[in-house]
mmCIF file of C-alpha atoms in Angstrom:
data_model
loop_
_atom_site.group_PDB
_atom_site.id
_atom_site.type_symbol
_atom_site.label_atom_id
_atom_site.label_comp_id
_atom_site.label_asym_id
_atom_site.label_seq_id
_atom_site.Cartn_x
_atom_site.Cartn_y
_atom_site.Cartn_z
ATOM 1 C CA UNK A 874 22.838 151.325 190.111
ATOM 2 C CA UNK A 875 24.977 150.252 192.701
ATOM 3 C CA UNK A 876 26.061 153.243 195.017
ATOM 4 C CA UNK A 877 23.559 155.462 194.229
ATOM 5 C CA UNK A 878 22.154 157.422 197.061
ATOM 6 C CA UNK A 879 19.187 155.725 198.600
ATOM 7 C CA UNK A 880 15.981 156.808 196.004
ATOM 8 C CA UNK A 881 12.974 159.147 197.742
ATOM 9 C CA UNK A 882 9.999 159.086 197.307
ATOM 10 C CA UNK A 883 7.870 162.631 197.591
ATOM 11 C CA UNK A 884 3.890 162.591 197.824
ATOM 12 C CA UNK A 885 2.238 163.505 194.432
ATOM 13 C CA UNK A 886 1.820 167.139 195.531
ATOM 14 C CA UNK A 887 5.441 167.919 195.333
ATOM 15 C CA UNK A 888 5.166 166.620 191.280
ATOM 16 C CA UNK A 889 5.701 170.203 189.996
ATOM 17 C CA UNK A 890 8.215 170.945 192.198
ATOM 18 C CA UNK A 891 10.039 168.072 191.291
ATOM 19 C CA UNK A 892 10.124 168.983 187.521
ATOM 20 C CA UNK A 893 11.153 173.012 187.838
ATOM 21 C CA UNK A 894 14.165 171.394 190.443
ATOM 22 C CA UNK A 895 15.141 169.005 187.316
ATOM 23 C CA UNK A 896 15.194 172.416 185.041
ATOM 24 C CA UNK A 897 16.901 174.017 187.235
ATOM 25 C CA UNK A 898 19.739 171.581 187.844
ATOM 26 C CA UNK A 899 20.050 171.343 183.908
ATOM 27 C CA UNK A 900 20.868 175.017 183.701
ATOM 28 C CA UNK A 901 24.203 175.438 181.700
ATOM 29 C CA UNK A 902 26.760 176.584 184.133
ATOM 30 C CA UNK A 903 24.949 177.035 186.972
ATOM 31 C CA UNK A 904 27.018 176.404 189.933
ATOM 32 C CA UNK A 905 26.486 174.120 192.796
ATOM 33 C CA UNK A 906 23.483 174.091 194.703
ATOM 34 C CA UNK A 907 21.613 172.652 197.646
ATOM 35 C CA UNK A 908 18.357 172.113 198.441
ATOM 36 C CA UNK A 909 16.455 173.315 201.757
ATOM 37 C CA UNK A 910 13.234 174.558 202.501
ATOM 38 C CA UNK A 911 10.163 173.009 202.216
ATOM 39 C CA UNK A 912 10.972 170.017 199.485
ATOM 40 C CA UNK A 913 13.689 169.366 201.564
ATOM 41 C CA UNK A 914 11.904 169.105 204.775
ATOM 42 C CA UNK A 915 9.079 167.151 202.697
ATOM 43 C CA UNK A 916 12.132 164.884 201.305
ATOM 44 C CA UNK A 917 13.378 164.578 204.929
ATOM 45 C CA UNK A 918 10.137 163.559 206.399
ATOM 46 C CA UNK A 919 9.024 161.187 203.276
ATOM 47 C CA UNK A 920 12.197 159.350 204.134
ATOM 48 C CA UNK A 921 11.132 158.554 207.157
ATOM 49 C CA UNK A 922 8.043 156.879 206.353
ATOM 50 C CA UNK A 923 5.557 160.192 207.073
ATOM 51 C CA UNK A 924 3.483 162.374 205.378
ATOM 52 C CA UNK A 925 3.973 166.115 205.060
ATOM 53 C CA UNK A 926 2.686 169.960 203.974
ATOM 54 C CA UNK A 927 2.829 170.823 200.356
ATOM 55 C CA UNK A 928 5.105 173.515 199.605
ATOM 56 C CA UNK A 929 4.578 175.784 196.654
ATOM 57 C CA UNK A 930 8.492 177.041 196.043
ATOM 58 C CA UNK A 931 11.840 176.198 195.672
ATOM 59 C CA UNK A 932 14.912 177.215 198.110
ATOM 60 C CA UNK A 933 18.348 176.273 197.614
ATOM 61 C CA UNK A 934 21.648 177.457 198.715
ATOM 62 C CA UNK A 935 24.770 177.890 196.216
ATOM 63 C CA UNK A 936 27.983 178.897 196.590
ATOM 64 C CA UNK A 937 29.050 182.822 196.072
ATOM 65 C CA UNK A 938 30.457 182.722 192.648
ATOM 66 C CA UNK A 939 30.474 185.329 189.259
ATOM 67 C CA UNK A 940 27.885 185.077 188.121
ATOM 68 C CA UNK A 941 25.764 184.974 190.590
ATOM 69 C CA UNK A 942 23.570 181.449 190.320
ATOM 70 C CA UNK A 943 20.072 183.536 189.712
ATOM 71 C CA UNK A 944 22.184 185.514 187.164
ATOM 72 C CA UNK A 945 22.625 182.484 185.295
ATOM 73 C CA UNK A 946 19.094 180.785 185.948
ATOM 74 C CA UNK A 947 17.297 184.542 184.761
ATOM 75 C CA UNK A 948 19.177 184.631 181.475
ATOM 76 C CA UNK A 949 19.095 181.347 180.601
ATOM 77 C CA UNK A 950 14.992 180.791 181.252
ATOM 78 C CA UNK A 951 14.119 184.376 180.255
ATOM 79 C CA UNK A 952 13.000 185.636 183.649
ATOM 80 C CA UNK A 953 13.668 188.249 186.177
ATOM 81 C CA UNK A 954 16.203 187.538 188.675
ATOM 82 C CA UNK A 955 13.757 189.034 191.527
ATOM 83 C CA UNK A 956 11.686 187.749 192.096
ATOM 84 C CA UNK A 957 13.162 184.677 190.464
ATOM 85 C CA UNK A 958 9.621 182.515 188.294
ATOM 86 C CA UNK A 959 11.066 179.393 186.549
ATOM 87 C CA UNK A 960 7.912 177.631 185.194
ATOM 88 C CA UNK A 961 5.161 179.460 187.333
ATOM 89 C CA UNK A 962 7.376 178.831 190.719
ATOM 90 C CA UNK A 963 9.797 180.959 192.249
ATOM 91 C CA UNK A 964 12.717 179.700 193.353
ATOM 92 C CA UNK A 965 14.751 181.316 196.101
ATOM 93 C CA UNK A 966 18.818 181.090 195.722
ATOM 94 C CA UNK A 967 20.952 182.095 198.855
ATOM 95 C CA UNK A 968 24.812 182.201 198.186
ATOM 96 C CA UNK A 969 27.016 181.178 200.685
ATOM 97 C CA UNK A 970 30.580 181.247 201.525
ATOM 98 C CA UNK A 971 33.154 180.204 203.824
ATOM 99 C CA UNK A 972 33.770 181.749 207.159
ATOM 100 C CA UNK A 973 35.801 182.019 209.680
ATOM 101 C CA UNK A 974 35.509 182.244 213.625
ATOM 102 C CA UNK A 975 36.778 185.519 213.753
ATOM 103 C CA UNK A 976 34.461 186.894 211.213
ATOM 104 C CA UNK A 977 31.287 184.918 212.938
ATOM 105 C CA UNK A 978 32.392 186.586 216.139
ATOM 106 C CA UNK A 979 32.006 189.909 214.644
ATOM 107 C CA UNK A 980 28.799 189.054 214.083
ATOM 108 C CA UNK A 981 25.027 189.293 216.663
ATOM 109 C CA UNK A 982 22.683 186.096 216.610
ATOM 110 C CA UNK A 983 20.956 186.869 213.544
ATOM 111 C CA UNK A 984 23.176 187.465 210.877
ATOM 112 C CA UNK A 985 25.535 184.506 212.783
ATOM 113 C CA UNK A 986 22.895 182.337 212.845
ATOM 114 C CA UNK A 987 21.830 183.059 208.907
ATOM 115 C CA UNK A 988 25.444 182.939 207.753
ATOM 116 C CA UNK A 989 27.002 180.302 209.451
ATOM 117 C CA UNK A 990 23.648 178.053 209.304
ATOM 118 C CA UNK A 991 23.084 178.277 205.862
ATOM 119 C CA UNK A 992 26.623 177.913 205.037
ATOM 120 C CA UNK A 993 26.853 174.449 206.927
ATOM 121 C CA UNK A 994 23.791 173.661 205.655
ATOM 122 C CA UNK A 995 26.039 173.426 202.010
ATOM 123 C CA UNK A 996 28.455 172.063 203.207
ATOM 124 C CA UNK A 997 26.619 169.200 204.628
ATOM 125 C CA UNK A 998 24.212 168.246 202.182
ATOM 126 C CA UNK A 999 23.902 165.130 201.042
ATOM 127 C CA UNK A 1000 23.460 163.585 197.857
ATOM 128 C CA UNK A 1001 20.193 162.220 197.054
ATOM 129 C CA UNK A 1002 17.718 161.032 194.567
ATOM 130 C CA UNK A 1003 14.474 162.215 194.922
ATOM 131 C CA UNK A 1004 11.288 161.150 192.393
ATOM 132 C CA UNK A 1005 7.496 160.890 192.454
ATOM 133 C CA UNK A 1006 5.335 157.388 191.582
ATOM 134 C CA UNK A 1007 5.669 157.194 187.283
ATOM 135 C CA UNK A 1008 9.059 160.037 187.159
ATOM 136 C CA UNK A 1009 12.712 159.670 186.463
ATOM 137 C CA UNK A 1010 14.656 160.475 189.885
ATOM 138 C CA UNK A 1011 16.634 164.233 190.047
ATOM 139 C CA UNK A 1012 20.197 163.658 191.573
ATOM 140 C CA UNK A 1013 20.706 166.832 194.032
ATOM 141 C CA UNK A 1014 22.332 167.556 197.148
ATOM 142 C CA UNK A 1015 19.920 167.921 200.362
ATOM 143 C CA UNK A 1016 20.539 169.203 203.595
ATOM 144 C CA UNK A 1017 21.048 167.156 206.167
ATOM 145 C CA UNK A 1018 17.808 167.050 208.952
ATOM 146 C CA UNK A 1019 20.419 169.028 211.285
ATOM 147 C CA UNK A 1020 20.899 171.370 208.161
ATOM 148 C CA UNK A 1021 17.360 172.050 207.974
ATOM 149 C CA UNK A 1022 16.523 172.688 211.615
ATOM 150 C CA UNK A 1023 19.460 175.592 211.511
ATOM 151 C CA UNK A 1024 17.930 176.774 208.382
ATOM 152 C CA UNK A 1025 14.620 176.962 209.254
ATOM 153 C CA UNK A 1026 15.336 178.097 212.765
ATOM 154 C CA UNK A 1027 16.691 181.227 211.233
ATOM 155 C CA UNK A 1028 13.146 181.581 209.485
ATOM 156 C CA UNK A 1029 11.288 181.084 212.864
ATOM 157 C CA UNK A 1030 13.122 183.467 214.593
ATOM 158 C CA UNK A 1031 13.686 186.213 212.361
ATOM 159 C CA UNK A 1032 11.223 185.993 210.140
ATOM 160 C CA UNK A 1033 10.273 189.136 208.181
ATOM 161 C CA UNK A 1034 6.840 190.975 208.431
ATOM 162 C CA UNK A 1035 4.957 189.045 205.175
ATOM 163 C CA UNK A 1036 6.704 185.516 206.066
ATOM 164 C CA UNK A 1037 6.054 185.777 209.750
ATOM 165 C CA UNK A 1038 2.062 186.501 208.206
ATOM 166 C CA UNK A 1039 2.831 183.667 205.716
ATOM 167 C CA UNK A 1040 4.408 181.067 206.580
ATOM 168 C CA UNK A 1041 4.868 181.297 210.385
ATOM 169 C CA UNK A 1042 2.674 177.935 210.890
ATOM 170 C CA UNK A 1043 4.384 175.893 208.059
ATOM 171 C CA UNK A 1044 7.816 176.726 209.071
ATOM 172 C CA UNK A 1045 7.180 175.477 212.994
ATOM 173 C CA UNK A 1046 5.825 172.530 212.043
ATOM 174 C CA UNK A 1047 8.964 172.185 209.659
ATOM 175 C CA UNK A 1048 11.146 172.443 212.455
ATOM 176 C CA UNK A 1049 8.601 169.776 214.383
ATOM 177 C CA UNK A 1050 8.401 167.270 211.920
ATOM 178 C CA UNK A 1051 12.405 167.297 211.729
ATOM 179 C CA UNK A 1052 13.288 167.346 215.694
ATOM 180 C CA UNK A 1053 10.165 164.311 216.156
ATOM 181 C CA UNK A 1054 11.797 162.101 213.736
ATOM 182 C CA UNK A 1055 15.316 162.971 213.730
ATOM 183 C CA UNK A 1056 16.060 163.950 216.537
ATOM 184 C CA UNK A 1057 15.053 160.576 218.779
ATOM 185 C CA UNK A 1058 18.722 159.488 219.947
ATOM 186 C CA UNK A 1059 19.843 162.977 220.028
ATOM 187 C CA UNK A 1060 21.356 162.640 216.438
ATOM 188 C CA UNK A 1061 20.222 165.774 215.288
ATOM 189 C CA UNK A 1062 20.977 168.140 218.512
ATOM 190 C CA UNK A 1063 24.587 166.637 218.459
ATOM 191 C CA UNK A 1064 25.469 167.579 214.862
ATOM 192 C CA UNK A 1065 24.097 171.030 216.081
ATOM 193 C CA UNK A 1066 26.310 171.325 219.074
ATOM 194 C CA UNK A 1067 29.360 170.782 217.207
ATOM 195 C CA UNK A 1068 28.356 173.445 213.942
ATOM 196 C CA UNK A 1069 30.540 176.357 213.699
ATOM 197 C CA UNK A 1070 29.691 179.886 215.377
ATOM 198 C CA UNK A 1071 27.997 178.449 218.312
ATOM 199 C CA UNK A 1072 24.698 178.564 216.271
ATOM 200 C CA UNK A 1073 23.251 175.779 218.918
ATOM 201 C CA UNK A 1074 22.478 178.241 221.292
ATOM 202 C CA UNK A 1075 21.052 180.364 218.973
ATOM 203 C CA UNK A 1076 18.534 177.837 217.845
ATOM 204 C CA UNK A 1077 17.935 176.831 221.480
ATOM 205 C CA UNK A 1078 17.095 180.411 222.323
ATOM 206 C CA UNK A 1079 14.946 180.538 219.311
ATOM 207 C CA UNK A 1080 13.050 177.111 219.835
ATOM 208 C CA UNK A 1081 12.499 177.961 223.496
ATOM 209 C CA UNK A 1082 9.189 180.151 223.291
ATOM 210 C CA UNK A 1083 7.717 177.141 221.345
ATOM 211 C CA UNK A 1084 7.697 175.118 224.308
ATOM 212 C CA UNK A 1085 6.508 176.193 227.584
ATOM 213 C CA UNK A 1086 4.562 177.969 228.866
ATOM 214 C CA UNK A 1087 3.053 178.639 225.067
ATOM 215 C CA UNK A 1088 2.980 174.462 223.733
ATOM 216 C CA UNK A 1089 -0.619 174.851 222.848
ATOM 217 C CA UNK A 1090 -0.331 177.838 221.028
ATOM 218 C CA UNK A 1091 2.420 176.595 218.999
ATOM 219 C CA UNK A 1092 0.984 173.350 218.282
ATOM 220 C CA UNK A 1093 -2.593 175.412 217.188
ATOM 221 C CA UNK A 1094 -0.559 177.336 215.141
ATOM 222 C CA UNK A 1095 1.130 174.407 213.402
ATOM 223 C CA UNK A 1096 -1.964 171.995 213.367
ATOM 224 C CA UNK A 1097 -3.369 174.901 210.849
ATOM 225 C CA UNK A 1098 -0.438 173.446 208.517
ATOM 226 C CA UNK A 1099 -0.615 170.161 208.966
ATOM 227 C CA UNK A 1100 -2.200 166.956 207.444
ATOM 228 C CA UNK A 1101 -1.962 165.274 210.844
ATOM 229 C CA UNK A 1102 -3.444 165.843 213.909
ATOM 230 C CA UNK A 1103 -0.843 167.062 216.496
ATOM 231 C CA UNK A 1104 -0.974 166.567 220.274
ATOM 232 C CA UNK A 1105 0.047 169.386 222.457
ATOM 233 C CA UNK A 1106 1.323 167.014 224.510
ATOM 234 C CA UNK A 1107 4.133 165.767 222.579
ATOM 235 C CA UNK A 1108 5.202 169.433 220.985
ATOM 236 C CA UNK A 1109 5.705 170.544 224.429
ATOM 237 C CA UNK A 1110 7.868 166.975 224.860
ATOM 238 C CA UNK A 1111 10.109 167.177 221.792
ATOM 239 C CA UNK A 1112 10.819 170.901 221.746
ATOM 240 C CA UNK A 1113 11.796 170.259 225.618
ATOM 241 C CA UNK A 1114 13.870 167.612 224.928
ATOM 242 C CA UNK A 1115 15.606 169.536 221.984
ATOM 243 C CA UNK A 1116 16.294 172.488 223.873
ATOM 244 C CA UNK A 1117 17.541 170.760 226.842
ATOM 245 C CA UNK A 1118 20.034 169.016 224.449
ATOM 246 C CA UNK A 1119 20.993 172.038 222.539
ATOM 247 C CA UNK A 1120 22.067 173.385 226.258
ATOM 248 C CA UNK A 1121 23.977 170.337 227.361
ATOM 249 C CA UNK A 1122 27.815 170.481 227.266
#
């Protein structure tokens, strides 16, 4: 139809994703949610004409409400609310709410970074149709590439002891993927300098040890995750770039 967000689509892998995300959104009363994480990067970086990881769970944020949104998904698909298995894939809610300045200020660089980030991560997201070849589309909010890189910047650099074992590869070459293609006319750096709580710095400080003097161990470390061959070469240009702009007033 005319006016409908621009349709996506995801590589076959994402398939089973895609049809636990449609379940979830047809949860009676479940309030509003946005999607990040891995589908979203993999949404993100399909749009732009590349290929991606797979991704084996679900992430969204959601607003703070009564009940809580994995209140209402655990009841109404018989399942524990923690870990949260809808359909042999967890799915990981974080609620969010407004802040103010004052409150942020109150706060040290990894709780600001987590609550503000995720927060305008929300807010931001965009509504989009995403499918796989032979499915009907799912209508959801995503987060915006800037959303993401705040997001997952909060994963890189304060990840917890199993993540940082887990998923420490996947979720730098997340934040790759998005700065490489997103970030080419410094779209995705501005957005960041302007989101609340002075989270820019924050990610700069956090995408910093990725670049020099470590680029080849970060881009080992990611190549591990990803379908593509990566050049050390252009990790240590991007994240250089990025930073740089992050820093700029």
């Amino acid at each position: 139809m005319s006016g409908d967000p621009p349709l996506i689509v995801l590589p076959d892998h994402s398939s089973g994703l895609l049809e636990v995300t449609r379940t979830v959104l047809a949860t009676p009363g479940l309030p509003d949610v946005a999607l990040i994480g891995g589908l979203a990067v993999t949404m993100r970086v399909s749009a732009a004409g590349a290929g991606h990881r797979a991704t084996i769970d679900i992430d969204l944020v959601t607003v703070d409400a009564e009940p809580e949104a994995a209140e209402v998904l655990a009841d109404a698909h018989h399942a524990d609310p923690q870990p949260l298995i809808i359909d042999e894939v967890k799915v990981d809610l974080i609620a969010t709410s407004a802040v103010t300045d004052d409150e942020l200020d109150g706060l040290g660089d990894k709780d600001r970074l987590f609550v503000a980030g995720h927060r305008w991560a929300f807010e931001g997201a965009e509504h989009s149709r995403l499918t796989v070849q032979g499915a009907d589309p799912v209508a959801i909010r995503v987060a915006t590439p800037a959303g993401l890189v705040a997001t997952k910047s909060h994963a890189i650099g304060y990840p917890t002891s199993r993540r940082r074992a887990t998923k420490s590869a996947s979720d730098l070459l997340d934040l790759f993927r998005l700065v490489d293609l997103y970030d080419r006319d410094s779209q995705v750096s501005g957005e960041l300098r302007g989101a609340p709580g002075g989270i820019a710095r924050i990610i700069a400080d956090v995408a910093q040890p990725q670049s020099p003097p470590t680029p080849a161990a970060a881009t080992t470390k990611m190549a591990s995750a990803s379908p593509a061959p990566i050049e050390v070469g252009d990790v240590e240009t991007v994240i250089e770039t990025f930073v740089d702009e992050l820093r700029s007033t």
